[in-house]
């Protein structure tokens, strides 16, 4: 009989478990009831807490935010220190001072040779690296031959293969024409310096991925509006020879005049007469 009572009671429990109501039958022995109640308690204790499940799901489904990164792929600080110490705001260079600090310059050049830009570097990092490299190795070339009155006193200065970066040798022309110009940014012509008075001034700070765009904009504007480099009126312009040597680069999005008008304080007419100034190759010291 006890077994039959137990079976009946279990059946009633599963029929009513949704309401968590246990039918009590006074005719059922107390020991049997206690066993059934003990079973119910164990079953209930194994049920998951709905709130706990929801919290767990929420935590699982919420994507983790990736930390913001502001990483530079190359540290140009030592070059920045040298430029601030030995180059004026107007771009005048103290080559004697740089010669005395040659060990610092050499350390920076060695760092350039050991870590050339990779394909995964952002364009801003690559641009900063190659312009700094061009300017730093130009300074080295001048110091190695100093004192001189012009970079043109050096034999084939732009085709001299003296720049070793990792396992490859470069000339200044390689960096300018085969790397920087291929980046399709005509402003690079105002960021690299040929150690001459008619060149765009040498910036007295290092290019970095964070400042390269801003500094190139300023250098371009300063050069175009400098009356020592370009004489501009509405109908007549007398320009630096940079604009004829690299004319193709300045016409990728229109005419040369349209490029100049992006920066010129005087709006130039499209039919303005053009001529080009004599280039002054004297050392920028």
Tab-separated table of N, CA and C in Angstrom, residues 114-282:
chain	number	residue	atom	x	y	z
A	114	UNK	N	67.295	50.882	-38.480
A	114	UNK	CA	66.858	49.606	-37.892
A	114	UNK	C	65.348	49.384	-37.926
A	115	UNK	N	64.599	50.397	-38.301
A	115	UNK	CA	63.144	50.254	-38.246
A	115	UNK	C	62.476	51.044	-39.350
A	116	UNK	N	62.528	50.524	-40.561
A	116	UNK	CA	61.889	51.192	-41.703
A	116	UNK	C	60.388	50.910	-41.693
A	117	UNK	N	59.596	51.778	-42.329
A	117	UNK	CA	58.142	51.599	-42.324
A	117	UNK	C	57.700	50.262	-42.905
A	118	UNK	N	56.686	49.680	-42.287
A	118	UNK	CA	56.086	48.439	-42.758
A	118	UNK	C	54.737	48.746	-43.404
A	119	UNK	N	54.191	47.769	-44.108
A	119	UNK	CA	52.935	47.980	-44.834
A	119	UNK	C	51.777	48.317	-43.908
A	120	UNK	N	51.838	47.848	-42.646
A	120	UNK	CA	50.719	48.092	-41.737
A	120	UNK	C	50.826	49.440	-41.018
A	121	UNK	N	51.920	50.206	-41.287
A	121	UNK	CA	52.020	51.540	-40.700
A	121	UNK	C	50.984	52.456	-41.355
A	122	UNK	N	50.307	53.293	-40.574
A	122	UNK	CA	49.415	54.291	-41.179
A	122	UNK	C	50.205	55.247	-42.075
A	123	UNK	N	49.527	55.837	-43.035
A	123	UNK	CA	50.196	56.740	-43.973
A	123	UNK	C	50.882	57.891	-43.238
A	124	UNK	N	50.255	58.399	-42.179
A	124	UNK	CA	50.829	59.522	-41.438
A	124	UNK	C	52.176	59.147	-40.830
A	125	UNK	N	52.298	57.913	-40.325
A	125	UNK	CA	53.572	57.462	-39.767
A	125	UNK	C	54.632	57.300	-40.855
A	126	UNK	N	54.214	56.762	-41.984
A	126	UNK	CA	55.159	56.580	-43.089
A	126	UNK	C	55.640	57.933	-43.618
A	127	UNK	N	54.710	58.859	-43.765
A	127	UNK	CA	55.044	60.195	-44.261
A	127	UNK	C	56.026	60.885	-43.319
A	128	UNK	N	55.746	60.827	-42.028
A	128	UNK	CA	56.623	61.450	-41.032
A	128	UNK	C	58.012	60.817	-41.069
A	129	UNK	N	58.049	59.483	-41.140
A	129	UNK	CA	59.340	58.780	-41.149
A	129	UNK	C	60.191	59.217	-42.334
A	130	UNK	N	59.630	59.153	-43.542
A	130	UNK	CA	60.437	59.400	-44.742
A	130	UNK	C	60.853	60.862	-44.884
A	131	UNK	N	60.017	61.803	-44.463
A	131	UNK	CA	60.428	63.209	-44.528
A	131	UNK	C	61.506	63.507	-43.493
A	132	UNK	N	61.354	62.971	-42.292
A	132	UNK	CA	62.410	63.134	-41.282
A	132	UNK	C	63.715	62.496	-41.754
A	133	UNK	N	63.607	61.319	-42.360
A	133	UNK	CA	64.801	60.626	-42.861
A	133	UNK	C	65.491	61.468	-43.933
A	134	UNK	N	64.721	62.008	-44.870
A	134	UNK	CA	65.295	62.840	-45.935
A	134	UNK	C	66.039	64.030	-45.334
A	135	UNK	N	65.384	64.726	-44.413
A	135	UNK	CA	65.989	65.922	-43.827
A	135	UNK	C	67.210	65.595	-42.959
A	136	UNK	N	67.115	64.524	-42.190
A	136	UNK	CA	68.221	64.156	-41.296
A	136	UNK	C	69.454	63.715	-42.086
A	137	UNK	N	69.245	62.943	-43.145
A	137	UNK	CA	70.386	62.498	-43.951
A	137	UNK	C	70.951	63.639	-44.802
A	138	UNK	N	70.127	64.614	-45.148
A	138	UNK	CA	70.643	65.802	-45.833
A	138	UNK	C	71.563	66.580	-44.893
A	139	UNK	N	71.137	66.710	-43.642
A	139	UNK	CA	71.979	67.369	-42.635
A	139	UNK	C	73.307	66.628	-42.494
A	140	UNK	N	73.258	65.302	-42.450
A	140	UNK	CA	74.486	64.498	-42.338
A	140	UNK	C	75.402	64.762	-43.524
A	141	UNK	N	74.811	64.815	-44.721
A	141	UNK	CA	75.603	65.045	-45.938
A	141	UNK	C	76.316	66.396	-45.862
A	142	UNK	N	75.628	67.410	-45.385
A	142	UNK	CA	76.241	68.739	-45.263
A	142	UNK	C	77.350	68.716	-44.217
A	143	UNK	N	77.067	68.124	-43.058
A	143	UNK	CA	78.061	68.078	-41.973
A	143	UNK	C	79.315	67.319	-42.402
A	144	UNK	N	79.127	66.235	-43.146
A	144	UNK	CA	80.273	65.443	-43.612
A	144	UNK	C	81.187	66.245	-44.533
A	145	UNK	N	80.641	67.274	-45.152
A	145	UNK	CA	81.424	68.069	-46.108
A	145	UNK	C	81.626	69.511	-45.649
A	146	UNK	N	81.198	69.827	-44.467
A	146	UNK	CA	81.238	71.194	-43.951
A	146	UNK	C	82.672	71.586	-43.576
A	147	UNK	N	83.087	72.850	-43.826
A	147	UNK	CA	82.259	73.977	-44.295
A	147	UNK	C	82.168	74.056	-45.819
A	148	UNK	N	80.981	74.332	-46.303
A	148	UNK	CA	80.735	74.562	-47.725
A	148	UNK	C	79.752	75.730	-47.863
A	149	UNK	N	79.662	76.282	-49.049
A	149	UNK	CA	78.749	77.397	-49.274
A	149	UNK	C	77.450	76.961	-49.932
A	150	UNK	N	77.476	75.756	-50.524
A	150	UNK	CA	76.275	75.259	-51.205
A	150	UNK	C	76.305	73.739	-51.270
A	151	UNK	N	75.161	73.138	-51.198
A	151	UNK	CA	75.069	71.679	-51.322
A	151	UNK	C	75.562	71.216	-52.692
A	152	UNK	N	75.528	72.107	-53.666
A	152	UNK	CA	75.946	71.746	-55.021
A	152	UNK	C	77.463	71.636	-55.167
A	153	UNK	N	78.180	72.001	-54.103
A	153	UNK	CA	79.627	71.784	-54.104
A	153	UNK	C	79.948	70.301	-53.899
A	154	UNK	N	78.980	69.546	-53.411
A	154	UNK	CA	79.152	68.102	-53.198
A	154	UNK	C	78.836	67.387	-54.512
A	155	UNK	N	79.648	66.440	-54.872
A	155	UNK	CA	79.430	65.713	-56.123
A	155	UNK	C	78.171	64.839	-56.040
A	156	UNK	N	77.268	65.068	-56.982
A	156	UNK	CA	76.019	64.289	-57.083
A	156	UNK	C	75.344	64.110	-55.714
A	157	UNK	N	74.999	65.181	-55.016
A	157	UNK	CA	74.455	65.050	-53.662
A	157	UNK	C	73.151	64.253	-53.588
A	158	UNK	N	72.337	64.343	-54.628
A	158	UNK	CA	71.035	63.652	-54.583
A	158	UNK	C	71.089	62.236	-55.158
A	159	UNK	N	72.210	61.901	-55.811
A	159	UNK	CA	72.374	60.543	-56.347
A	159	UNK	C	73.478	59.772	-55.639
A	160	UNK	N	73.990	60.331	-54.566
A	160	UNK	CA	75.028	59.675	-53.770
A	160	UNK	C	74.360	58.622	-52.869
A	161	UNK	N	74.725	57.368	-53.065
A	161	UNK	CA	74.060	56.262	-52.348
A	161	UNK	C	74.748	56.036	-50.998
A	162	UNK	N	74.402	56.905	-50.045
A	162	UNK	CA	75.047	56.847	-48.733
A	162	UNK	C	74.072	56.501	-47.595
A	163	UNK	N	72.823	56.278	-47.928
A	163	UNK	CA	71.800	56.044	-46.909
A	163	UNK	C	71.472	54.554	-46.837
A	164	UNK	N	71.800	53.927	-45.729
A	164	UNK	CA	71.483	52.510	-45.563
A	164	UNK	C	70.361	52.360	-44.543
A	165	UNK	N	69.238	51.800	-44.984
A	165	UNK	CA	68.095	51.553	-44.116
A	165	UNK	C	67.803	50.065	-44.135
A	166	UNK	N	68.032	49.429	-42.974
A	166	UNK	CA	68.030	47.976	-42.870
A	166	UNK	C	69.058	47.425	-43.861
A	167	UNK	N	68.664	46.622	-44.826
A	167	UNK	CA	69.656	46.016	-45.722
A	167	UNK	C	69.731	46.695	-47.092
A	168	UNK	N	69.020	47.823	-47.235
A	168	UNK	CA	68.944	48.463	-48.548
A	168	UNK	C	69.604	49.836	-48.529
A	169	UNK	N	70.289	50.166	-49.636
A	169	UNK	CA	70.940	51.460	-49.779
A	169	UNK	C	70.062	52.407	-50.601
A	170	UNK	N	70.032	53.680	-50.184
A	170	UNK	CA	69.188	54.680	-50.838
A	170	UNK	C	69.996	55.934	-51.151
A	171	UNK	N	69.473	56.707	-52.108
A	171	UNK	CA	69.937	58.071	-52.340
A	171	UNK	C	68.818	59.004	-51.871
A	172	UNK	N	69.123	60.293	-51.790
A	172	UNK	CA	68.068	61.260	-51.463
A	172	UNK	C	66.995	61.268	-52.547
A	173	UNK	N	67.419	61.098	-53.795
A	173	UNK	CA	66.446	61.024	-54.890
A	173	UNK	C	65.530	59.811	-54.753
A	174	UNK	N	66.075	58.701	-54.275
A	174	UNK	CA	65.231	57.510	-54.052
A	174	UNK	C	64.104	57.830	-53.079
A	175	UNK	N	64.454	58.484	-51.985
A	175	UNK	CA	63.448	58.801	-50.966
A	175	UNK	C	62.417	59.789	-51.506
A	176	UNK	N	62.902	60.824	-52.204
A	176	UNK	CA	61.970	61.843	-52.699
A	176	UNK	C	61.088	61.331	-53.839
A	177	UNK	N	61.716	60.771	-54.876
A	177	UNK	CA	60.981	60.448	-56.094
A	177	UNK	C	60.320	59.062	-56.089
A	178	UNK	N	60.957	58.112	-55.446
A	178	UNK	CA	60.446	56.733	-55.499
A	178	UNK	C	59.634	56.331	-54.279
A	179	UNK	N	59.631	57.188	-53.268
A	179	UNK	CA	58.844	56.879	-52.069
A	179	UNK	C	57.849	58.005	-51.763
A	180	UNK	N	58.377	59.199	-51.453
A	180	UNK	CA	57.489	60.280	-51.020
A	180	UNK	C	56.534	60.750	-52.119
A	181	UNK	N	57.007	60.954	-53.322
A	181	UNK	CA	56.130	61.441	-54.390
A	181	UNK	C	55.057	60.423	-54.749
A	182	UNK	N	55.346	59.152	-54.532
A	182	UNK	CA	54.356	58.109	-54.821
A	182	UNK	C	53.219	58.088	-53.802
A	183	UNK	N	53.371	58.839	-52.726
A	183	UNK	CA	52.291	58.938	-51.740
A	183	UNK	C	51.206	59.913	-52.185
A	184	UNK	N	51.441	60.585	-53.327
A	184	UNK	CA	50.438	61.452	-53.954
A	184	UNK	C	50.005	62.612	-53.061
A	185	UNK	N	50.964	63.202	-52.365
A	185	UNK	CA	50.680	64.382	-51.548
A	185	UNK	C	51.677	65.466	-51.942
A	186	UNK	N	51.262	66.439	-52.761
A	186	UNK	CA	52.209	67.452	-53.249
A	186	UNK	C	52.817	68.303	-52.137
A	187	UNK	N	52.217	68.289	-50.960
A	187	UNK	CA	52.739	69.102	-49.849
A	187	UNK	C	54.101	68.611	-49.364
A	188	UNK	N	54.498	67.404	-49.760
A	188	UNK	CA	55.803	66.889	-49.313
A	188	UNK	C	56.941	67.780	-49.801
A	189	UNK	N	56.714	68.493	-50.911
A	189	UNK	CA	57.764	69.359	-51.462
A	189	UNK	C	58.063	70.545	-50.534
A	190	UNK	N	57.154	70.816	-49.593
A	190	UNK	CA	57.375	71.901	-48.637
A	190	UNK	C	57.797	71.357	-47.272
A	191	UNK	N	57.890	70.027	-47.175
A	191	UNK	CA	58.309	69.400	-45.926
A	191	UNK	C	59.739	68.916	-45.949
A	192	UNK	N	60.262	68.640	-47.162
A	192	UNK	CA	61.658	68.193	-47.261
A	192	UNK	C	62.530	69.376	-47.663
A	193	UNK	N	63.755	69.374	-47.167
A	193	UNK	CA	64.621	70.537	-47.312
A	193	UNK	C	65.932	70.167	-47.987
A	194	UNK	N	66.352	70.990	-48.962
A	194	UNK	CA	67.580	70.714	-49.725
A	194	UNK	C	68.753	71.563	-49.260
A	195	UNK	N	68.657	72.113	-48.034
A	195	UNK	CA	69.754	72.865	-47.415
A	195	UNK	C	70.119	74.121	-48.192
A	196	UNK	N	69.131	74.715	-48.868
A	196	UNK	CA	69.396	75.905	-49.679
A	196	UNK	C	68.396	77.013	-49.354
A	197	UNK	N	68.795	78.255	-49.640
A	197	UNK	CA	67.957	79.398	-49.290
A	197	UNK	C	66.628	79.426	-50.048
A	198	UNK	N	66.610	78.921	-51.277
A	198	UNK	CA	65.362	78.930	-52.045
A	198	UNK	C	64.463	77.728	-51.740
A	199	UNK	N	64.966	76.808	-50.921
A	199	UNK	CA	64.127	75.667	-50.516
A	199	UNK	C	63.092	76.116	-49.494
A	200	UNK	N	61.969	75.411	-49.406
A	200	UNK	CA	61.082	75.634	-48.271
A	200	UNK	C	61.873	75.440	-46.986
A	201	UNK	N	61.577	76.239	-45.977
A	201	UNK	CA	62.393	76.221	-44.757
A	201	UNK	C	62.367	74.858	-44.070
A	202	UNK	N	63.478	74.528	-43.405
A	202	UNK	CA	63.547	73.315	-42.605
A	202	UNK	C	62.732	73.546	-41.337
A	203	UNK	N	61.736	72.711	-41.114
A	203	UNK	CA	60.896	72.824	-39.916
A	203	UNK	C	61.740	72.551	-38.680
A	204	UNK	N	61.599	73.400	-37.652
A	204	UNK	CA	62.426	73.208	-36.455
A	204	UNK	C	61.750	72.302	-35.425
A	205	UNK	N	61.101	71.304	-35.922
A	205	UNK	CA	60.564	70.227	-35.080
A	205	UNK	C	60.419	68.987	-35.953
A	206	UNK	N	60.380	67.842	-35.331
A	206	UNK	CA	60.244	66.599	-36.091
A	206	UNK	C	58.806	66.398	-36.534
A	207	UNK	N	58.640	65.797	-37.697
A	207	UNK	CA	57.304	65.364	-38.108
A	207	UNK	C	56.946	64.121	-37.300
A	208	UNK	N	55.693	64.031	-36.890
A	208	UNK	CA	55.181	62.835	-36.228
A	208	UNK	C	53.857	62.480	-36.870
A	209	UNK	N	53.354	61.302	-36.547
A	209	UNK	CA	52.055	60.911	-37.116
A	209	UNK	C	50.950	61.859	-36.661
A	210	UNK	N	51.143	62.496	-35.502
A	210	UNK	CA	50.108	63.364	-34.939
A	210	UNK	C	50.135	64.780	-35.517
A	211	UNK	N	51.317	65.251	-35.956
A	211	UNK	CA	51.379	66.645	-36.409
A	211	UNK	C	51.617	66.800	-37.908
A	212	UNK	N	51.871	65.695	-38.611
A	212	UNK	CA	52.351	65.795	-39.991
A	212	UNK	C	51.381	66.537	-40.911
A	213	UNK	N	50.097	66.272	-40.796
A	213	UNK	CA	49.142	66.944	-41.680
A	213	UNK	C	49.073	68.435	-41.375
A	214	UNK	N	48.982	68.770	-40.103
A	214	UNK	CA	48.904	70.167	-39.692
A	214	UNK	C	50.157	70.947	-40.090
A	215	UNK	N	51.323	70.353	-39.876
A	215	UNK	CA	52.570	71.047	-40.203
A	215	UNK	C	52.759	71.204	-41.712
A	216	UNK	N	52.354	70.202	-42.490
A	216	UNK	CA	52.463	70.324	-43.943
A	216	UNK	C	51.538	71.424	-44.473
A	217	UNK	N	50.371	71.551	-43.890
A	217	UNK	CA	49.457	72.621	-44.292
A	217	UNK	C	50.092	73.985	-44.036
A	218	UNK	N	50.669	74.131	-42.859
A	218	UNK	CA	51.277	75.418	-42.497
A	218	UNK	C	52.507	75.714	-43.357
A	219	UNK	N	53.353	74.705	-43.568
A	219	UNK	CA	54.549	74.903	-44.385
A	219	UNK	C	54.188	75.290	-45.818
A	220	UNK	N	53.160	74.656	-46.355
A	220	UNK	CA	52.714	74.963	-47.724
A	220	UNK	C	52.210	76.390	-47.823
A	221	UNK	N	51.379	76.776	-46.871
A	221	UNK	CA	50.830	78.131	-46.854
A	221	UNK	C	51.939	79.170	-46.673
A	222	UNK	N	52.850	78.902	-45.742
A	222	UNK	CA	53.945	79.846	-45.492
A	222	UNK	C	54.813	80.041	-46.728
A	223	UNK	N	55.121	78.947	-47.414
A	223	UNK	CA	55.995	79.041	-48.578
A	223	UNK	C	55.322	79.800	-49.715
A	224	UNK	N	54.080	79.462	-49.993
A	224	UNK	CA	53.377	80.101	-51.108
A	224	UNK	C	53.197	81.595	-50.867
A	225	UNK	N	52.996	82.001	-49.631
A	225	UNK	CA	52.757	83.411	-49.322
A	225	UNK	C	54.018	84.173	-48.916
A	226	UNK	N	55.169	83.539	-49.015
A	226	UNK	CA	56.442	84.194	-48.701
A	226	UNK	C	56.922	84.973	-49.931
A	227	UNK	N	56.972	86.298	-49.852
A	227	UNK	CA	57.374	87.100	-51.030
A	227	UNK	C	58.813	86.859	-51.474
A	228	UNK	N	59.652	86.258	-50.589
A	228	UNK	CA	61.015	85.929	-51.006
A	228	UNK	C	61.021	84.721	-51.939
A	229	UNK	N	59.961	83.923	-51.866
A	229	UNK	CA	59.867	82.710	-52.682
A	229	UNK	C	58.932	82.867	-53.867
A	230	UNK	N	57.845	83.610	-53.675
A	230	UNK	CA	56.830	83.776	-54.728
A	230	UNK	C	56.256	85.188	-54.672
A	231	UNK	N	56.131	85.810	-55.836
A	231	UNK	CA	55.494	87.128	-55.930
A	231	UNK	C	54.138	86.932	-56.598
A	232	UNK	N	53.080	87.208	-55.859
A	232	UNK	CA	51.735	86.888	-56.349
A	232	UNK	C	50.846	88.119	-56.408
A	233	UNK	N	50.235	88.331	-57.579
A	233	UNK	CA	49.149	89.291	-57.728
A	233	UNK	C	48.013	88.568	-58.427
A	234	UNK	N	46.916	89.244	-58.615
A	234	UNK	CA	45.760	88.603	-59.241
A	234	UNK	C	46.062	88.151	-60.668
A	235	UNK	N	46.801	88.946	-61.409
A	235	UNK	CA	47.001	88.670	-62.840
A	235	UNK	C	48.410	88.244	-63.215
A	236	UNK	N	49.351	88.320	-62.246
A	236	UNK	CA	50.744	87.966	-62.532
A	236	UNK	C	51.331	87.206	-61.351
A	237	UNK	N	52.024	86.107	-61.627
A	237	UNK	CA	52.686	85.363	-60.562
A	237	UNK	C	54.112	85.015	-60.981
A	238	UNK	N	55.040	85.258	-60.077
A	238	UNK	CA	56.430	84.872	-60.278
A	238	UNK	C	56.737	83.837	-59.194
A	239	UNK	N	56.924	82.594	-59.622
A	239	UNK	CA	56.939	81.478	-58.689
A	239	UNK	C	58.311	80.839	-58.517
A	240	UNK	N	58.438	80.116	-57.417
A	240	UNK	CA	59.617	79.276	-57.210
A	240	UNK	C	59.685	78.212	-58.299
A	241	UNK	N	60.900	77.805	-58.636
A	241	UNK	CA	61.065	76.777	-59.662
A	241	UNK	C	60.533	75.416	-59.211
A	242	UNK	N	60.257	75.275	-57.919
A	242	UNK	CA	59.617	74.030	-57.458
A	242	UNK	C	58.340	73.748	-58.241
A	243	UNK	N	57.640	74.831	-58.603
A	243	UNK	CA	56.350	74.673	-59.273
A	243	UNK	C	56.477	74.319	-60.754
A	244	UNK	N	57.654	74.420	-61.297
A	244	UNK	CA	57.861	73.924	-62.654
A	244	UNK	C	58.565	72.571	-62.640
A	245	UNK	N	59.479	72.362	-61.673
A	245	UNK	CA	60.160	71.067	-61.560
A	245	UNK	C	59.183	69.936	-61.239
A	246	UNK	N	58.211	70.238	-60.408
A	246	UNK	CA	57.263	69.205	-59.968
A	246	UNK	C	55.830	69.561	-60.359
A	247	UNK	N	55.693	70.187	-61.511
A	247	UNK	CA	54.383	70.673	-61.971
A	247	UNK	C	53.316	69.580	-61.960
A	248	UNK	N	53.706	68.386	-62.349
A	248	UNK	CA	52.750	67.275	-62.414
A	248	UNK	C	52.100	67.001	-61.064
A	249	UNK	N	52.885	67.105	-60.001
A	249	UNK	CA	52.366	66.819	-58.660
A	249	UNK	C	51.307	67.819	-58.222
A	250	UNK	N	51.424	69.061	-58.697
A	250	UNK	CA	50.495	70.107	-58.270
A	250	UNK	C	49.238	70.181	-59.146
A	251	UNK	N	49.167	69.316	-60.162
A	251	UNK	CA	48.019	69.359	-61.069
A	251	UNK	C	47.146	68.106	-60.996
A	252	UNK	N	47.310	67.314	-59.950
A	252	UNK	CA	46.553	66.055	-59.863
A	252	UNK	C	45.049	66.288	-59.668
A	253	UNK	N	44.676	67.440	-59.094
A	253	UNK	CA	43.256	67.724	-58.851
A	253	UNK	C	42.815	69.029	-59.500
A	254	UNK	N	43.504	69.396	-60.564
A	254	UNK	CA	43.162	70.646	-61.235
A	254	UNK	C	44.414	71.318	-61.743
A	255	UNK	N	44.327	72.611	-61.953
A	255	UNK	CA	45.461	73.369	-62.477
A	255	UNK	C	46.401	73.795	-61.355
A	256	UNK	N	47.577	74.267	-61.739
A	256	UNK	CA	48.524	74.797	-60.762
A	256	UNK	C	47.902	75.983	-60.026
A	257	UNK	N	47.185	76.843	-60.780
A	257	UNK	CA	46.546	78.012	-60.165
A	257	UNK	C	45.536	77.588	-59.100
A	258	UNK	N	44.771	76.552	-59.389
A	258	UNK	CA	43.773	76.102	-58.407
A	258	UNK	C	44.442	75.561	-57.151
A	259	UNK	N	45.616	74.935	-57.326
A	259	UNK	CA	46.353	74.475	-56.146
A	259	UNK	C	46.838	75.678	-55.334
A	260	UNK	N	47.438	76.644	-56.007
A	260	UNK	CA	47.945	77.829	-55.312
A	260	UNK	C	46.825	78.566	-54.579
A	261	UNK	N	45.656	78.635	-55.200
A	261	UNK	CA	44.539	79.371	-54.594
A	261	UNK	C	43.989	78.705	-53.334
A	262	UNK	N	44.341	77.464	-53.090
A	262	UNK	CA	43.941	76.826	-51.836
A	262	UNK	C	44.667	77.458	-50.647
A	263	UNK	N	45.834	78.078	-50.923
A	263	UNK	CA	46.671	78.609	-49.841
A	263	UNK	C	46.979	80.099	-49.981
A	264	UNK	N	46.921	80.621	-51.199
A	264	UNK	CA	47.304	82.008	-51.437
A	264	UNK	C	46.336	82.988	-50.765
A	265	UNK	N	46.915	84.040	-50.168
A	265	UNK	CA	46.088	85.080	-49.546
A	265	UNK	C	45.476	85.986	-50.607
A	266	UNK	N	46.047	85.946	-51.800
A	266	UNK	CA	45.515	86.707	-52.938
A	266	UNK	C	44.946	85.717	-53.944
A	267	UNK	N	43.704	85.901	-54.324
A	267	UNK	CA	43.089	84.997	-55.307
A	267	UNK	C	43.675	85.269	-56.692
A	268	UNK	N	44.227	84.231	-57.274
A	268	UNK	CA	44.910	84.355	-58.562
A	268	UNK	C	43.941	83.996	-59.691
A	269	UNK	N	43.930	84.821	-60.727
A	269	UNK	CA	43.081	84.538	-61.876
A	269	UNK	C	43.663	83.364	-62.667
A	270	UNK	N	42.801	82.523	-63.198
A	270	UNK	CA	43.251	81.347	-63.957
A	270	UNK	C	44.083	81.714	-65.181
A	271	UNK	N	43.898	82.927	-65.666
A	271	UNK	CA	44.646	83.356	-66.861
A	271	UNK	C	45.885	84.184	-66.496
A	272	UNK	N	46.259	84.162	-65.223
A	272	UNK	CA	47.403	84.966	-64.775
A	272	UNK	C	48.686	84.549	-65.500
A	273	UNK	N	49.535	85.529	-65.796
A	273	UNK	CA	50.803	85.257	-66.459
A	273	UNK	C	51.795	84.670	-65.451
A	274	UNK	N	52.498	83.612	-65.868
A	274	UNK	CA	53.437	82.930	-64.972
A	274	UNK	C	54.873	83.117	-65.436
A	275	UNK	N	55.753	83.250	-64.455
A	275	UNK	CA	57.192	83.198	-64.691
A	275	UNK	C	57.815	82.579	-63.445
A	276	UNK	N	59.110	82.234	-63.527
A	276	UNK	CA	59.738	81.513	-62.419
A	276	UNK	C	61.030	82.191	-61.988
A	277	UNK	N	61.227	82.244	-60.680
A	277	UNK	CA	62.365	82.939	-60.090
A	277	UNK	C	63.643	82.099	-60.168
A	278	UNK	N	64.770	82.792	-60.135
A	278	UNK	CA	66.049	82.098	-60.092
A	278	UNK	C	66.190	81.419	-58.722
A	279	UNK	N	66.737	80.214	-58.735
A	279	UNK	CA	66.862	79.446	-57.497
A	279	UNK	C	68.184	79.784	-56.813
A	280	UNK	N	68.118	80.075	-55.526
A	280	UNK	CA	69.311	80.418	-54.743
A	280	UNK	C	69.789	79.177	-53.989
A	281	UNK	N	70.928	78.640	-54.422
A	281	UNK	CA	71.437	77.398	-53.845
A	281	UNK	C	72.401	77.616	-52.681
A	282	UNK	N	72.549	78.830	-52.233
A	282	UNK	CA	73.418	79.080	-51.080
A	282	UNK	C	72.893	78.347	-49.844
